[in-house]
Coordinates of C-alpha atoms in Angstrom, one line a residue:
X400 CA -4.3 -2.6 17.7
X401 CA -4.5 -6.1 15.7
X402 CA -7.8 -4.8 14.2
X403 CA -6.4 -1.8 12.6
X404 CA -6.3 -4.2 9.2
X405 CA -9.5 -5.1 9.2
X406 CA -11.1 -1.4 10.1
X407 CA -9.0 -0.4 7.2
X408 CA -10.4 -3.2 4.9
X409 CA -14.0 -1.5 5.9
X410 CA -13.4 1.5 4.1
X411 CA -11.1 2.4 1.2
X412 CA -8.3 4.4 0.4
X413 CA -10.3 8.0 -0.7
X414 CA -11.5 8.1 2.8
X415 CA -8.1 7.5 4.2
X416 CA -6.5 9.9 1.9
X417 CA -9.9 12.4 2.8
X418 CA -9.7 12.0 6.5
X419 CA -5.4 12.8 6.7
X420 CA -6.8 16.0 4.6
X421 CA -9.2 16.7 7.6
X422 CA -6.7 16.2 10.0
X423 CA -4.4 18.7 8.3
X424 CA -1.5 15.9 7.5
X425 CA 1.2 16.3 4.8
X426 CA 0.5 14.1 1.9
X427 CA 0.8 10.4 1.8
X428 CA -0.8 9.3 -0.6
X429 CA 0.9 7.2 -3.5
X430 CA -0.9 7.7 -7.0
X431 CA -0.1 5.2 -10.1
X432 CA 0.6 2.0 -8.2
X433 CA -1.7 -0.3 -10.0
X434 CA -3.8 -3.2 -9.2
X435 CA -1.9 -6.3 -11.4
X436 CA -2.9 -9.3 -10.3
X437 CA -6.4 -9.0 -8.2
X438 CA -8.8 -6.7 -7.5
X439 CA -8.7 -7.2 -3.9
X440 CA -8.4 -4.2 -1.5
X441 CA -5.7 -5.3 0.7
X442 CA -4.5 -3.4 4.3
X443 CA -1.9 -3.8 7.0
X444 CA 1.2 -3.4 8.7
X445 CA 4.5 -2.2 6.3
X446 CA 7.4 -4.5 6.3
X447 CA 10.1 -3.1 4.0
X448 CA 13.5 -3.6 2.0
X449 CA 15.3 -1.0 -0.2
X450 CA 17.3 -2.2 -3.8
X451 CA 19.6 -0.2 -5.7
X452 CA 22.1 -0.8 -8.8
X453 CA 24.0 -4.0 -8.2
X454 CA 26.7 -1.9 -9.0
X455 CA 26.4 0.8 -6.0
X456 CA 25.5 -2.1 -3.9
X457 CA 28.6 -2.6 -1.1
X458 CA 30.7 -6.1 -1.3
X459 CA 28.3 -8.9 0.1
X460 CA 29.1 -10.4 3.0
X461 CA 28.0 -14.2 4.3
X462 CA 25.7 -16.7 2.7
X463 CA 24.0 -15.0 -0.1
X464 CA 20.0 -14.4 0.3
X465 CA 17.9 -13.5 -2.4
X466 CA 15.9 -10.1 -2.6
X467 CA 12.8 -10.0 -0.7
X468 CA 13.3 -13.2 1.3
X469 CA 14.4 -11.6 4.3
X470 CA 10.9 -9.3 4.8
X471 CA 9.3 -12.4 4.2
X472 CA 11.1 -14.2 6.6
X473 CA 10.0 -10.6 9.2
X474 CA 6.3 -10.2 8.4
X475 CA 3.7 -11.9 10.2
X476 CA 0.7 -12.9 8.4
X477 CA -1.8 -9.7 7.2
X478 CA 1.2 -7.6 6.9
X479 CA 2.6 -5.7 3.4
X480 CA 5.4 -5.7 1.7
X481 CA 6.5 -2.8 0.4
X482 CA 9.6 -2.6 -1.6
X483 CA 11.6 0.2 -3.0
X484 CA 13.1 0.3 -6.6
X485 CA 13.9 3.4 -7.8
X486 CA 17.1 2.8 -10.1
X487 CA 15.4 3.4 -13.2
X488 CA 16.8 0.1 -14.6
X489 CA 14.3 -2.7 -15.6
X490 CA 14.7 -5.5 -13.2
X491 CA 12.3 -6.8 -11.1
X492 CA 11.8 -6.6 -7.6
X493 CA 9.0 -8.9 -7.2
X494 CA 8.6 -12.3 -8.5
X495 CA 7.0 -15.6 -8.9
X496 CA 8.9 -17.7 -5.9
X497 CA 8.7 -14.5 -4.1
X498 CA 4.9 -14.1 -4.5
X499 CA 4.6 -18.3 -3.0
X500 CA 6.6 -17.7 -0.4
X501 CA 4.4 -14.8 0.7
X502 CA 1.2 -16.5 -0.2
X503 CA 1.9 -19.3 1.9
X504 CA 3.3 -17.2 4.7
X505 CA -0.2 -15.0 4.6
X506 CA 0.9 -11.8 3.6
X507 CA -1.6 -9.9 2.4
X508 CA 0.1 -8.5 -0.3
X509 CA 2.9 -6.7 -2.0
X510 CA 3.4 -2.9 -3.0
X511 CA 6.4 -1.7 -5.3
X512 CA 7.8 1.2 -6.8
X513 CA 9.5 0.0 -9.7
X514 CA 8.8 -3.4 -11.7
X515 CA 7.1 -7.0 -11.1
X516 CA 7.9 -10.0 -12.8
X517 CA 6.3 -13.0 -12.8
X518 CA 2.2 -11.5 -13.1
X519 CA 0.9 -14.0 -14.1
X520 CA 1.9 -16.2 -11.2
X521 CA 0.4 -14.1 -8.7
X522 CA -2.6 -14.0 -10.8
X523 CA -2.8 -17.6 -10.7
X524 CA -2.6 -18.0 -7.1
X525 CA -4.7 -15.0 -6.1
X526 CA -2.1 -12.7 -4.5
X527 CA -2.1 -9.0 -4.6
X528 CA 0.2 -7.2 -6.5
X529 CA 0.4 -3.1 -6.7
X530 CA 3.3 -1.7 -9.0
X531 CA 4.2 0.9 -11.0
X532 CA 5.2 -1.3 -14.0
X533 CA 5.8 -5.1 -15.0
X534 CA 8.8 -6.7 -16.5
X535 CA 10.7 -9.6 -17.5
X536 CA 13.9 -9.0 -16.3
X537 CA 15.7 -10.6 -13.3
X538 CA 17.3 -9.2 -10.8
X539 CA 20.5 -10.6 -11.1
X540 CA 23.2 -8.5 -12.1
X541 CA 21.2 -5.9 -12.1
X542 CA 19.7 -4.6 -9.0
X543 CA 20.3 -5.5 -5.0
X544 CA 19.1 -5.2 -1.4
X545 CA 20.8 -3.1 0.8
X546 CA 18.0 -2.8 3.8
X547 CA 15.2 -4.3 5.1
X548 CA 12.8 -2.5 7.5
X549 CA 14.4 0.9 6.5
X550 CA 13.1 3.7 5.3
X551 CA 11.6 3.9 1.6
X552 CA 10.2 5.9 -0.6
X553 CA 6.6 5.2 -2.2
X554 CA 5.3 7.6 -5.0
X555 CA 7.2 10.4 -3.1
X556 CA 6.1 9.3 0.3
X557 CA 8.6 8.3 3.0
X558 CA 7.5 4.9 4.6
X559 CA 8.8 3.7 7.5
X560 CA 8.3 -0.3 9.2
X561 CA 5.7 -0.8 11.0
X562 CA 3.6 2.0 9.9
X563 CA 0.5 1.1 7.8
X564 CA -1.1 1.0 4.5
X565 CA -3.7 0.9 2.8
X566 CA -3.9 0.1 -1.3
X567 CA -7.3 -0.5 -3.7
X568 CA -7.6 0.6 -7.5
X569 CA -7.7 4.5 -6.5
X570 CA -4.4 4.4 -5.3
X571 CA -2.0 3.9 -1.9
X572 CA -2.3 5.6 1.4
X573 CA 0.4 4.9 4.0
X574 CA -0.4 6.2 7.8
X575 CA 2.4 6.4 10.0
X576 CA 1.7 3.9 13.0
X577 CA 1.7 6.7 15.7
X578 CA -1.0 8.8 14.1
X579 CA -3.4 5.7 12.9
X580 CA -6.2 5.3 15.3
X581 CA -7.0 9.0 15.1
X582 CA -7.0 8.5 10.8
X583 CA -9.0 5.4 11.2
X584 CA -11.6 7.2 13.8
X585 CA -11.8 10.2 11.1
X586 CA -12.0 7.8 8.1
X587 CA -14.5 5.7 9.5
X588 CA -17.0 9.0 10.4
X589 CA -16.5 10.2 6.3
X590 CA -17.1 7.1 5.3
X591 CA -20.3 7.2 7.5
X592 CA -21.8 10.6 6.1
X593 CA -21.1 9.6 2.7
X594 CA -23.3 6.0 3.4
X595 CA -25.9 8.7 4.8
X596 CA -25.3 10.9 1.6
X597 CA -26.0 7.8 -0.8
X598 CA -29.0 6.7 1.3
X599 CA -30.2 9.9 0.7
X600 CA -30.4 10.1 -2.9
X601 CA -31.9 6.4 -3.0
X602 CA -34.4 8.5 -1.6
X603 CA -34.2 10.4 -4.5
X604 CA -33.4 14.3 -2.9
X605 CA -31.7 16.6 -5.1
X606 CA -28.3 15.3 -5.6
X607 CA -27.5 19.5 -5.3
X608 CA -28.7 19.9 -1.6
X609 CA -26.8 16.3 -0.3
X610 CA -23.3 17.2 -2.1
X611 CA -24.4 21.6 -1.4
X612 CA -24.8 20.6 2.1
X613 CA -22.7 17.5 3.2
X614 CA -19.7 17.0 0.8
X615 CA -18.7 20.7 0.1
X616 CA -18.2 20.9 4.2
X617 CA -17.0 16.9 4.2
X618 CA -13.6 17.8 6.0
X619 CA -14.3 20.4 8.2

């Protein structure tokens, strides 16, 4: 299953979201998570950590570690991030040493609900960023972790470790690990008839009869 990234990175996230459709799943699909720093596709395996308010966060225990650092320290190289921060309260929970240490690691990337700091960092160095919205403000005092490789929730989805993602400019598709080779396998034969359907109208037939006959009857 190590080339489930890289099938992924073949098609995009409309066929993804298209084929779970087909397949009758619920949806899981995250809309609004914008591209920041690149405009790179990015796909892989979901390693995840949770913040809340610093002030509903229990009494810390042992050396302290700094959000994020422990999912780095998890993934393997290809593999997403995808954090959690859903307070309301602007504090990042993404930044600039955050976005090196990942880059270096070969993480493919990082996808929050909630605020990035430090943009322009990852811009610099080429690293994916999806986010809801950017910001300024630390973490400290603010926000804090209290999971990693839990359960989060994405745009409304529930994401578990180890399951999958996919994330381009049209939005963020997560596929739960058991159910991925059967959404790749119907992904893959959309994206096929829709490379046949723009074939066909560089042949110049009636953009009417390829949509009237293919795409109306796409999913079924």
């Amino acid at each position: 299953m190590n080339n489930i990234p890289q099938r992924l990175l073949r098609i995009d996230c409309c066929a993804v979201s298209d084929a779970m459709d087909k397949l009758g799943f619920q949806d899981r699909v995250a809309s609004g998570l914008e591209q920041r720093a690149t405009t790179q596709r990015i796909a892989g395996r979901v390693v995840t950590y949770r913040l809340v308010a610093a002030a509903d966060a229990p009494p810390a225990t042992g050396a302290p570690r700094h959000l994020g650092t422990t999912a780095i320290e998890l993934a393997s190289p290809g593999d997403v991030i995808v954090v959690e921060q859903r307070t309301g309260i602007d504090a990042g929970s993404w930044g600039g040493i955050l976005t090196l240490g990942a880059k270096v690691k070969g993480i493919a990337g990082v996808v929050a609900e909630g605020p990035v700091r430090d943009i322009d960092e990852a811009r610099a160095c080429g690293f994916p960023v999806y986010c809801r919205s950017l910001t300024a403000r630390t973490a400290r005092g603010r926000v804090a972790e209290v999971e990693v490789n839990g359960v989060v929730t994405i745009g409304g989805v529930r994401v578990r470790a180890g399951d999958y993602v996919i994330a381009d400019a049209s939005g963020v598709a997560f596929i739960p690990a058991v159910d991925v080779l059967r959404v790749l396998d119907a992904a893959e034969g959309i994206a096929s008839r829709e490379a046949a359907m723009a074939k066909d109208l560089l042949a110049h037939q009636p953009i009417t009869q390829v949509m009237g006959t293919d795409y109306e009857h796409m999913l079924r």
